[in-house]
Short mmCIF file of C-alpha atoms in Angstrom, two decimals:
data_model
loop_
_atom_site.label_atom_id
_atom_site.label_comp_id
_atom_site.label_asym_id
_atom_site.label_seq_id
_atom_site.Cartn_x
_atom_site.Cartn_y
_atom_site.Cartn_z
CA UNK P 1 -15.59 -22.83 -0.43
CA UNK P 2 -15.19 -19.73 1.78
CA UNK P 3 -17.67 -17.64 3.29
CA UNK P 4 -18.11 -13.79 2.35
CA UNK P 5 -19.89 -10.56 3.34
CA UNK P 6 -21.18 -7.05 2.64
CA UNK P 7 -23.63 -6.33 0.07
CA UNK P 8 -21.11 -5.11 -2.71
CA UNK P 9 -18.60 -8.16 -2.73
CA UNK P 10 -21.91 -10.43 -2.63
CA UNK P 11 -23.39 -9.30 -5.28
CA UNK P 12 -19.69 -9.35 -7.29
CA UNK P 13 -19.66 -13.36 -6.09
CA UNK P 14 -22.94 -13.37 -7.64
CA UNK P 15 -22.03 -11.75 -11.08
CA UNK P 16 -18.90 -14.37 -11.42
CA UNK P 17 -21.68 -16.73 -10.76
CA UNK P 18 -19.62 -18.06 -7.59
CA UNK P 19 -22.31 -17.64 -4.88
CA UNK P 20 -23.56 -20.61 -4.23
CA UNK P 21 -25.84 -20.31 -0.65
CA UNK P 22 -27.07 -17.28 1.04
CA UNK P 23 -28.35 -17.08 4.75
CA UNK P 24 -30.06 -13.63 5.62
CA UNK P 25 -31.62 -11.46 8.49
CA UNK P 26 -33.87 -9.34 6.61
CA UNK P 27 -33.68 -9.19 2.59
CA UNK P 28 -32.28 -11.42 0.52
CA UNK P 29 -31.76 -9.80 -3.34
CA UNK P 30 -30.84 -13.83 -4.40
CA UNK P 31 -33.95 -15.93 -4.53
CA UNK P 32 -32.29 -18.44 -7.61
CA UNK P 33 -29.59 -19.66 -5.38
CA UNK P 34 -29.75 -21.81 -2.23
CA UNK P 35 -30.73 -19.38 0.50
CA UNK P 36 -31.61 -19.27 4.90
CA UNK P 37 -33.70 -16.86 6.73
CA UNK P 38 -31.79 -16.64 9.89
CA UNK P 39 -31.71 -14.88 13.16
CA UNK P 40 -28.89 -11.99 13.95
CA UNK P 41 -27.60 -14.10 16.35
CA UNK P 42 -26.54 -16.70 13.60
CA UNK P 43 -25.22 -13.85 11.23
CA UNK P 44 -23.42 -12.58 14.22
CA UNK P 45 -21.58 -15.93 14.57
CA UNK P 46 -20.46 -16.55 10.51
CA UNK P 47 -19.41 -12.92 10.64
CA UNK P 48 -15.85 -11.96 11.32
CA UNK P 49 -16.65 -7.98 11.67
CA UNK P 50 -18.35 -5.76 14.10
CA UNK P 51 -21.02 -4.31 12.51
CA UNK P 52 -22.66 -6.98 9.73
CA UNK P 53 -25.03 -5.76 7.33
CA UNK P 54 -27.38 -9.16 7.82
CA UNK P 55 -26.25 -11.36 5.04
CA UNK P 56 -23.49 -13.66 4.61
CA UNK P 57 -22.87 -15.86 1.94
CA UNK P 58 -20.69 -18.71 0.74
CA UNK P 59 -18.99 -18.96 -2.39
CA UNK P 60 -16.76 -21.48 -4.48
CA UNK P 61 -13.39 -20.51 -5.46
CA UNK P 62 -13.12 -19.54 -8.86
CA UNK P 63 -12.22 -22.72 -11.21
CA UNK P 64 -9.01 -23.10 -12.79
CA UNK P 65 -8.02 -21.66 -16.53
CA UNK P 66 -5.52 -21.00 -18.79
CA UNK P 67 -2.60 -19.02 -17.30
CA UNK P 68 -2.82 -15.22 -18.53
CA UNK P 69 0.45 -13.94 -20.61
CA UNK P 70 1.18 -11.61 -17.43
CA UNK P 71 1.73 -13.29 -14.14
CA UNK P 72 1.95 -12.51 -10.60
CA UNK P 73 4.61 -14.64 -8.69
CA UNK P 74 3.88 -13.91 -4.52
CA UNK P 75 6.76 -15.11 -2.24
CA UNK P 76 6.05 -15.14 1.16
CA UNK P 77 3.70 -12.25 1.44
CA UNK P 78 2.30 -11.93 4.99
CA UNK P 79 -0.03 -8.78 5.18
CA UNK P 80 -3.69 -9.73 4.23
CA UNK P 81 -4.08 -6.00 3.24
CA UNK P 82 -1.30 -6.22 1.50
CA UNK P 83 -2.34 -9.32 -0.68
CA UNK P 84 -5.69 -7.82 -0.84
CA UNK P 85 -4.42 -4.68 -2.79
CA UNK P 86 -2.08 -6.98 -4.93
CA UNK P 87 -5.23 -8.63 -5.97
CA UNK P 88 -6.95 -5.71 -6.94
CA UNK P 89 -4.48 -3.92 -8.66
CA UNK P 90 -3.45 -7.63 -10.23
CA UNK P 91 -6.79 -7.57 -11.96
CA UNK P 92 -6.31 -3.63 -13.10
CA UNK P 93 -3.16 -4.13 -14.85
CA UNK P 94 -4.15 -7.95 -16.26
CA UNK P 95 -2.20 -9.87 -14.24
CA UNK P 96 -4.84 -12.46 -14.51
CA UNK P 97 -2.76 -15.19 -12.93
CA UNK P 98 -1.15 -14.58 -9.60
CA UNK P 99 1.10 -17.46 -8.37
CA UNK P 100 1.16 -17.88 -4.17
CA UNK P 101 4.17 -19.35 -2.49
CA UNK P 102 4.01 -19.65 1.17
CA UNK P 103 1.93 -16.27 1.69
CA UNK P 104 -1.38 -15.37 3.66
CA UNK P 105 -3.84 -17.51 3.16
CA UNK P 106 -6.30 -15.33 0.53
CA UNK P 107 -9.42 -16.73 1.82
CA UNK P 108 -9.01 -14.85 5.33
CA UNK P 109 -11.61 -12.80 5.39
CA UNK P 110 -9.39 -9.45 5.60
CA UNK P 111 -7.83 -10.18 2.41
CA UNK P 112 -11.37 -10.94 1.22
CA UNK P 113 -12.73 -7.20 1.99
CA UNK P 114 -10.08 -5.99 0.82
CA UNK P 115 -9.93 -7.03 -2.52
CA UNK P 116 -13.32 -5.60 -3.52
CA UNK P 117 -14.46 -8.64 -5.81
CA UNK P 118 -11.55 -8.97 -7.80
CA UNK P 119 -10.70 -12.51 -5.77
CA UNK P 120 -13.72 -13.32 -8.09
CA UNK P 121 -11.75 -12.33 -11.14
CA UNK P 122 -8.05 -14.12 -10.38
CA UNK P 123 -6.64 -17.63 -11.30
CA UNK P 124 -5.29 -18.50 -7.80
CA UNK P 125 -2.37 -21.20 -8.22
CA UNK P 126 -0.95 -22.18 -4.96
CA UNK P 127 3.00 -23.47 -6.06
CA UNK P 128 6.72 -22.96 -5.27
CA UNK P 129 8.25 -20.48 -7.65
CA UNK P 130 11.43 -22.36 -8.18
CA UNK P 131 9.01 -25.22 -9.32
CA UNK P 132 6.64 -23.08 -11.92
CA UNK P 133 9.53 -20.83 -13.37
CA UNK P 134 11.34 -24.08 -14.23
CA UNK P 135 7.72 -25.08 -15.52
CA UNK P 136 7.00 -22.83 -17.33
CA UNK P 137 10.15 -21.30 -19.01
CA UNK P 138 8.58 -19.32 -21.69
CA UNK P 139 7.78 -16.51 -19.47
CA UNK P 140 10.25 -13.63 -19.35
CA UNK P 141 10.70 -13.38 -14.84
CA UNK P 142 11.43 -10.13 -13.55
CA UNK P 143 12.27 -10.04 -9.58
CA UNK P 144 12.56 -6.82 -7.01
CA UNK P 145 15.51 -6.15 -5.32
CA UNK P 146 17.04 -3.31 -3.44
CA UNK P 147 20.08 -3.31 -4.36
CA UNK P 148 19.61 -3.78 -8.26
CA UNK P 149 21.46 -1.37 -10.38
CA UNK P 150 18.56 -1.24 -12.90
CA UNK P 151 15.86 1.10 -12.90
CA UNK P 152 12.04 0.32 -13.21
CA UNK P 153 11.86 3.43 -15.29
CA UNK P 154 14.53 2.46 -17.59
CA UNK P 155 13.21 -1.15 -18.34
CA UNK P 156 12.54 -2.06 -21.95
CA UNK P 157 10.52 -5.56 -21.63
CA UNK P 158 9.36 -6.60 -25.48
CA UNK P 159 7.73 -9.80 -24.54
CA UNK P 160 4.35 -11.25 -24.58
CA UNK P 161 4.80 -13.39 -22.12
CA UNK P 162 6.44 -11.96 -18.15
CA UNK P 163 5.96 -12.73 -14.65
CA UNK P 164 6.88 -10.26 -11.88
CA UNK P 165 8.15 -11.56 -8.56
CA UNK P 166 7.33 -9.74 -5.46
CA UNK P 167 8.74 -10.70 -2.08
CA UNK P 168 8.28 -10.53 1.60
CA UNK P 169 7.30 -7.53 3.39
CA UNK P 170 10.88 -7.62 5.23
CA UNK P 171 13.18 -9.78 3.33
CA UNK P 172 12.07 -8.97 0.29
CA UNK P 173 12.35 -11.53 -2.64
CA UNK P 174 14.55 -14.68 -1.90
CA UNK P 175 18.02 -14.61 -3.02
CA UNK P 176 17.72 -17.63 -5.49
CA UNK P 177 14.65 -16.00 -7.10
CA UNK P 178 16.51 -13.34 -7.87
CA UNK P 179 18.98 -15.74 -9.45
CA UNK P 180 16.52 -17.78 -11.50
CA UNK P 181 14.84 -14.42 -12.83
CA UNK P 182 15.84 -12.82 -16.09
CA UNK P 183 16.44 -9.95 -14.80
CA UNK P 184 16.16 -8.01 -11.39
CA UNK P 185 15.68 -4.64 -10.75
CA UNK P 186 14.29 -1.64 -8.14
CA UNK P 187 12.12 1.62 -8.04
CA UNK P 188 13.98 4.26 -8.32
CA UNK P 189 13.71 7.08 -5.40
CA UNK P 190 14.09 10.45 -4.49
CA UNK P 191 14.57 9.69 -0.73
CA UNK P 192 15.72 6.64 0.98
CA UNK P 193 12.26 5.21 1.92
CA UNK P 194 11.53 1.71 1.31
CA UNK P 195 7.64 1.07 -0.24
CA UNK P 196 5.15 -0.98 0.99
CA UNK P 197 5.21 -4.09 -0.98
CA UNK P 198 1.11 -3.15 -2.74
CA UNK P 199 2.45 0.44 -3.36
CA UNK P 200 5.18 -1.10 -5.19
CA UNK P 201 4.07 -4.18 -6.97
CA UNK P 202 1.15 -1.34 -8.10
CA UNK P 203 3.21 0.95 -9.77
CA UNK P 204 5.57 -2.19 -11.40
CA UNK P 205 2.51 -3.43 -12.55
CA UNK P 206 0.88 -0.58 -13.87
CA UNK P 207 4.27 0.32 -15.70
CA UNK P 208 4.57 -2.92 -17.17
CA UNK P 209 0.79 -3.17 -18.38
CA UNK B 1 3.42 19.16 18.50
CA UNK B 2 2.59 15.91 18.81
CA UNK B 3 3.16 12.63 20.21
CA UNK B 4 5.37 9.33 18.72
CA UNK B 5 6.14 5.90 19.75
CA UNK B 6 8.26 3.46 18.42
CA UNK B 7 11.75 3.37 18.05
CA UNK B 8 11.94 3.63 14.38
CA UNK B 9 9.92 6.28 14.32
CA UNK B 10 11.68 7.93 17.49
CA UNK B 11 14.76 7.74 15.81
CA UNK B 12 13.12 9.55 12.48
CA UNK B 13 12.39 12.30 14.57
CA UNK B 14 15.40 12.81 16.08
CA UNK B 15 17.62 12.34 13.23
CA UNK B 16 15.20 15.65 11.63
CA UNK B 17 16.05 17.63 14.63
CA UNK B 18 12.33 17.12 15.79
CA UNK B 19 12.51 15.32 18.68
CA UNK B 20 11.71 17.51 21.92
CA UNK B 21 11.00 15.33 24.95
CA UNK B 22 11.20 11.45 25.69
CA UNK B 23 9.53 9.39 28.20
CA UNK B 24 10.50 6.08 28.89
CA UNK B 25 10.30 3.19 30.90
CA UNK B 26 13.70 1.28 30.75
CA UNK B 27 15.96 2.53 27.61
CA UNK B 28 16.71 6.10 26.53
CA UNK B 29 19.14 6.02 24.13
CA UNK B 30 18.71 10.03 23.53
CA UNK B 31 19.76 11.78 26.35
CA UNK B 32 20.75 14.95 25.03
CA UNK B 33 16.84 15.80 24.95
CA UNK B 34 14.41 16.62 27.81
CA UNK B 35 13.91 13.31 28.92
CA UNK B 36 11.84 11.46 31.79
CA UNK B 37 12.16 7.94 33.06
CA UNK B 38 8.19 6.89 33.84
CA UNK B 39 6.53 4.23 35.06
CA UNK B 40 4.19 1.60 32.64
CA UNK B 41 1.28 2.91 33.57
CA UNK B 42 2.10 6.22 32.59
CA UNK B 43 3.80 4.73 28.93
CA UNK B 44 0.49 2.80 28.74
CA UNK B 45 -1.68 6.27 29.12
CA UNK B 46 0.00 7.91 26.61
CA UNK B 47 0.29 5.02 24.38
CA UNK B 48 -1.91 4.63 21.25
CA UNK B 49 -1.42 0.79 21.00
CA UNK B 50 -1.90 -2.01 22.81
CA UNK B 51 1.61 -3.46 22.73
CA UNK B 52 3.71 -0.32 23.41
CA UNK B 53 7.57 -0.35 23.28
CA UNK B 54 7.79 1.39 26.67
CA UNK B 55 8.86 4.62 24.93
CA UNK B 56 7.16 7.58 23.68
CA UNK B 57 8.08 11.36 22.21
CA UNK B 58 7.24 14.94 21.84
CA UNK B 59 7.56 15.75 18.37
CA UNK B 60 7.72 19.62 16.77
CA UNK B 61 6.18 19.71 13.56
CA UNK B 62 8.00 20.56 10.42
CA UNK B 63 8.91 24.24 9.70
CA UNK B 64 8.28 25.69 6.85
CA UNK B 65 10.25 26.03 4.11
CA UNK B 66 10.27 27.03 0.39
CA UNK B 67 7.30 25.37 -1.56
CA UNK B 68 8.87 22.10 -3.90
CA UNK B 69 8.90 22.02 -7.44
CA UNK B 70 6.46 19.07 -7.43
CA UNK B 71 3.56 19.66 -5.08
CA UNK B 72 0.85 17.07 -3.67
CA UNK B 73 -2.67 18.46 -3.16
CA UNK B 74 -5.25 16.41 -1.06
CA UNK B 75 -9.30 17.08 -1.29
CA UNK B 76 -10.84 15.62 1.53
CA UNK B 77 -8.44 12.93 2.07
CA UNK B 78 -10.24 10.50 5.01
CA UNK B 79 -8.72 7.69 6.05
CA UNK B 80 -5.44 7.66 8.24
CA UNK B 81 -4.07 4.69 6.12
CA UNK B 82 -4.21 6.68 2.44
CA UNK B 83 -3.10 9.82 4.10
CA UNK B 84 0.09 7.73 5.57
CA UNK B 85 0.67 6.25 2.51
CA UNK B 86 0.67 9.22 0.08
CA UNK B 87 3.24 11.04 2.26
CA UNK B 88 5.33 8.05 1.95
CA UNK B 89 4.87 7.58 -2.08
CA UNK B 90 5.01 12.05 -2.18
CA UNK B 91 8.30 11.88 -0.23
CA UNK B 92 9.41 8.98 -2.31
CA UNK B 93 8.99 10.37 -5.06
CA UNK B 94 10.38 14.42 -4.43
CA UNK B 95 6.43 15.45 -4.21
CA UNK B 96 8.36 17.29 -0.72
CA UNK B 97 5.24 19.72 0.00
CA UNK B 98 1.60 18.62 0.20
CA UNK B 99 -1.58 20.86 0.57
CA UNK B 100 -4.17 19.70 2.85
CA UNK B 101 -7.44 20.81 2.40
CA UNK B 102 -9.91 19.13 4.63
CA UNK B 103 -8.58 16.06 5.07
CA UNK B 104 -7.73 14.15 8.06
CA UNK B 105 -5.50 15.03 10.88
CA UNK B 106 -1.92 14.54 9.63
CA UNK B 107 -0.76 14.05 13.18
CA UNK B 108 -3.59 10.89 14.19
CA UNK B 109 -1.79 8.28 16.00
CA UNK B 110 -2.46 5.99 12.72
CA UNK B 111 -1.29 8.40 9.81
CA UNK B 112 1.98 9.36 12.27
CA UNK B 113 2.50 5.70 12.46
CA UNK B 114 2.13 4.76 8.51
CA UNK B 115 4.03 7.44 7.00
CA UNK B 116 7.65 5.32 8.96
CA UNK B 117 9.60 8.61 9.50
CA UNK B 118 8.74 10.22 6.31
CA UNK B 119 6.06 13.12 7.80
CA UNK B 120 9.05 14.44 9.64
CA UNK B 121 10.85 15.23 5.70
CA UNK B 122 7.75 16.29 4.33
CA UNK B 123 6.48 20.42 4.54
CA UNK B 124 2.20 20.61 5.03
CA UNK B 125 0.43 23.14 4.37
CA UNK B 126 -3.51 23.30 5.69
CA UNK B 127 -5.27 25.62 3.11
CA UNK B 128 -7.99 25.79 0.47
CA UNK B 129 -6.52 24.31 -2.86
CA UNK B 130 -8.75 26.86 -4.98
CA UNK B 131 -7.05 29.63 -2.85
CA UNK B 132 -3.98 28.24 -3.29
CA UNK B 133 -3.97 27.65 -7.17
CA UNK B 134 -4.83 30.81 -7.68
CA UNK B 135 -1.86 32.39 -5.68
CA UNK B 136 0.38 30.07 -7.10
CA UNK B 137 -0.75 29.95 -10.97
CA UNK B 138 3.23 29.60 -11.99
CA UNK B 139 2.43 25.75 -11.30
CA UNK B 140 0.67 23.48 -13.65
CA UNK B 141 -1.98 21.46 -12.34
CA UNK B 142 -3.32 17.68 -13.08
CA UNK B 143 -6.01 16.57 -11.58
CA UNK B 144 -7.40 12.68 -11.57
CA UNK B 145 -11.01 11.93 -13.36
CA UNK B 146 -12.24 8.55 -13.48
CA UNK B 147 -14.01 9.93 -16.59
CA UNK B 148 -11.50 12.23 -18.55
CA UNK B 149 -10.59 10.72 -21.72
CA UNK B 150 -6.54 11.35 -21.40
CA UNK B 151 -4.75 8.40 -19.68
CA UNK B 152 -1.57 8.73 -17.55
CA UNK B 153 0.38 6.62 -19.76
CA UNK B 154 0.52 9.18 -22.47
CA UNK B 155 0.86 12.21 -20.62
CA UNK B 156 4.11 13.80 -21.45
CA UNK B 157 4.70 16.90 -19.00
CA UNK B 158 7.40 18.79 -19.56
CA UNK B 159 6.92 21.39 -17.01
CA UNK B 160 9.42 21.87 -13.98
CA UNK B 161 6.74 22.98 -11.66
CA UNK B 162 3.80 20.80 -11.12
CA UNK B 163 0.77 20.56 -8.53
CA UNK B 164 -0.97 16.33 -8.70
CA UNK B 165 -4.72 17.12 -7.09
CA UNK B 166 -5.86 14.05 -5.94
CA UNK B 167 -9.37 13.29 -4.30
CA UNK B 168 -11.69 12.14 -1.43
CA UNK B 169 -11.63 7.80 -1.21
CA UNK B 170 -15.72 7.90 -2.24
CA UNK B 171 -16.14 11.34 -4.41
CA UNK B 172 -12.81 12.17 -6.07
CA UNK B 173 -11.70 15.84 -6.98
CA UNK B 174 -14.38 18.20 -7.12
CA UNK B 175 -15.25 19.51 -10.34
CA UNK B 176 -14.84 22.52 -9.63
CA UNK B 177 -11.25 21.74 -8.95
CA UNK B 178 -11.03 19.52 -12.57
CA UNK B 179 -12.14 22.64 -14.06
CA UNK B 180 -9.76 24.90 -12.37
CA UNK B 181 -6.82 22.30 -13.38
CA UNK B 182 -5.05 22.45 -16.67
CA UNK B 183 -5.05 18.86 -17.24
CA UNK B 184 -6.84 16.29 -15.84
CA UNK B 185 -6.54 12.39 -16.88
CA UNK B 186 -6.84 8.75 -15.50
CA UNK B 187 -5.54 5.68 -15.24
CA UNK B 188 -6.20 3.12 -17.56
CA UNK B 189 -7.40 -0.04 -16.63
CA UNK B 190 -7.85 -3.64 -17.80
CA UNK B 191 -10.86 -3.98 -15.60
CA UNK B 192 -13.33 -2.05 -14.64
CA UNK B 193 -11.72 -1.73 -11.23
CA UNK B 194 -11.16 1.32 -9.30
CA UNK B 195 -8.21 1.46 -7.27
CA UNK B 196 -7.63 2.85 -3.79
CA UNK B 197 -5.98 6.61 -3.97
CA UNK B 198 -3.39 5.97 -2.32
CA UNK B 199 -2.36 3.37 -5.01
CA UNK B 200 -3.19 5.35 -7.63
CA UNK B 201 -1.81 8.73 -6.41
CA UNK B 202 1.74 6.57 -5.92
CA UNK B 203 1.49 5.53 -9.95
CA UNK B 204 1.30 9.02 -10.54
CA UNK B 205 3.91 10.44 -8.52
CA UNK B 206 5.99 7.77 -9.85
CA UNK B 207 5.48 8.44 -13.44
CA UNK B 208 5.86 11.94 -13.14
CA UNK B 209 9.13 11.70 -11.18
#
């Protein structure tokens, strides 16, 4: 269970049907569900920002289902902003599944906001990515790196079932990940920036969708 | 001009000739430049953040220069985070000029320190983007609609000069800019997710690289 705020993402907890108590200052839109009329003081306390809007709720973590034919494979990502937009653009694209090795924990409440409600809509599977890609072997693994001589824009991937590796903000995806993939490759790029880690797994994943 | 901390960022500048003055407190590594050794309290004052590296610049801006084939226009761009971001993804990407039109200060402490070197490769121009398409009607415009019916996947532009109009985080482009565009399109989602601009202008400028 984790605790949650802000009208919006409460009523997207609500809609997956994941809210499961509500405690209030003033209004409170969720009479079929477990629910406190409490003083500011007390929202001021379960609330990690500034300026609340006067409800907080808590909500279950979405139950486990069938893995999704696109995967998300997360190795030691650190930003919650970061994992936040990986979330949301995870659920965009229909990476259903995202797999979390060693990362931020997603139930921080900045990773929370961030995702807009689609932490509501993700198969969360906490597990070392050596361990699932020897698991499960009938995915197709594709893994980032720098100094890969293929292009993103060149890739031809014909298979039903792929998961995309994305690495740490500085080191970028572990050397033996790269090893176990199928194949590894980078963005290609005008200049010699580096991208942030959401701006890139974005655009792999919206390519690959 | 403006001010800069950090030594990555430092360095940026003066690699692109941009670097003016220096102030520091222990370190100057650039000492063909105006440069003043200061005390921390004085570092501190001019300082943005709370941890400061005990070194700080005067930075020129950019001058101009000839207009790129791929240009980035912003509507009412707000936060300091998108605005970094999109430099980063335009420069990235070759989308080397970008046309501000009421957006937020390109040279805020925040958007200086997202865009990691790349606002000092980048040439800005502050003007109204109607104006501006209509004095430069040799490009061909594409503008972003959450409701168009074309989707980015199957665009095929075969045009060597092109303007991307992307818009404010809550309203997106104006209409009246859609209409003045000669394309406009979205990206196609899974979900019913909207994504962040900055995510979604990156796609772009990396699918029409």
């Amino acid at each position: 269970m984790f605790l949650i705020e802000g009208e919006h993402l409460i009523e997207e907890a609500y809609k997956a049907g994941l809210l499961k108590t509500i405690f209030f200052v003033n209004n409170n839109p969720y009479f079929d569900i477990e629910n406190y009329q409490v003083s500011e003081q007390v929202i001021s306390k379960l609330s990690s920002v500034k300026n609340n809007q006067g409800i907080v709720g808590i909500c279950s973590m979405k139950a486990n289902f069938d893995l999704s034919n696109k995967i998300l494979l997360l190795d030691h990502i650190q930003d919650p902003g970061n994992m936040g937009t990986l979330i949301r653009s995870a659920i965009a694209f229909g990476f259903n599944t995202i797999v979390l090795d060693e990362c931020v924990d997603v139930y921080n409440p900045k990773v929370v906001r961030s995702t807009q409600g689609a932490l509501f809509k993700i198969h969360l599977i906490e597990k070392n990515i050596v361990d699932f890609i020897k698991e499960y072997n009938d995915y197709y693994y594709l893994a980032t790196n720098l100094s890969s001589s293929n292009n993103l824009s060149d890739l031809k991937i014909q298979k039903d079932k792929i998961g995309l590796i994305l690495g740490n903000e500085g080191q970028g995806v572990r050397d033996k990940l790269i090893d176990l993939a199928n194949i590894d490759f980078k963005i290609e790029m005008k200049s010699m920036e580096s991208l942030n880690v959401s701006i890139a797994g974005s655009i792999i994943m919206h390519k690959l969708n």
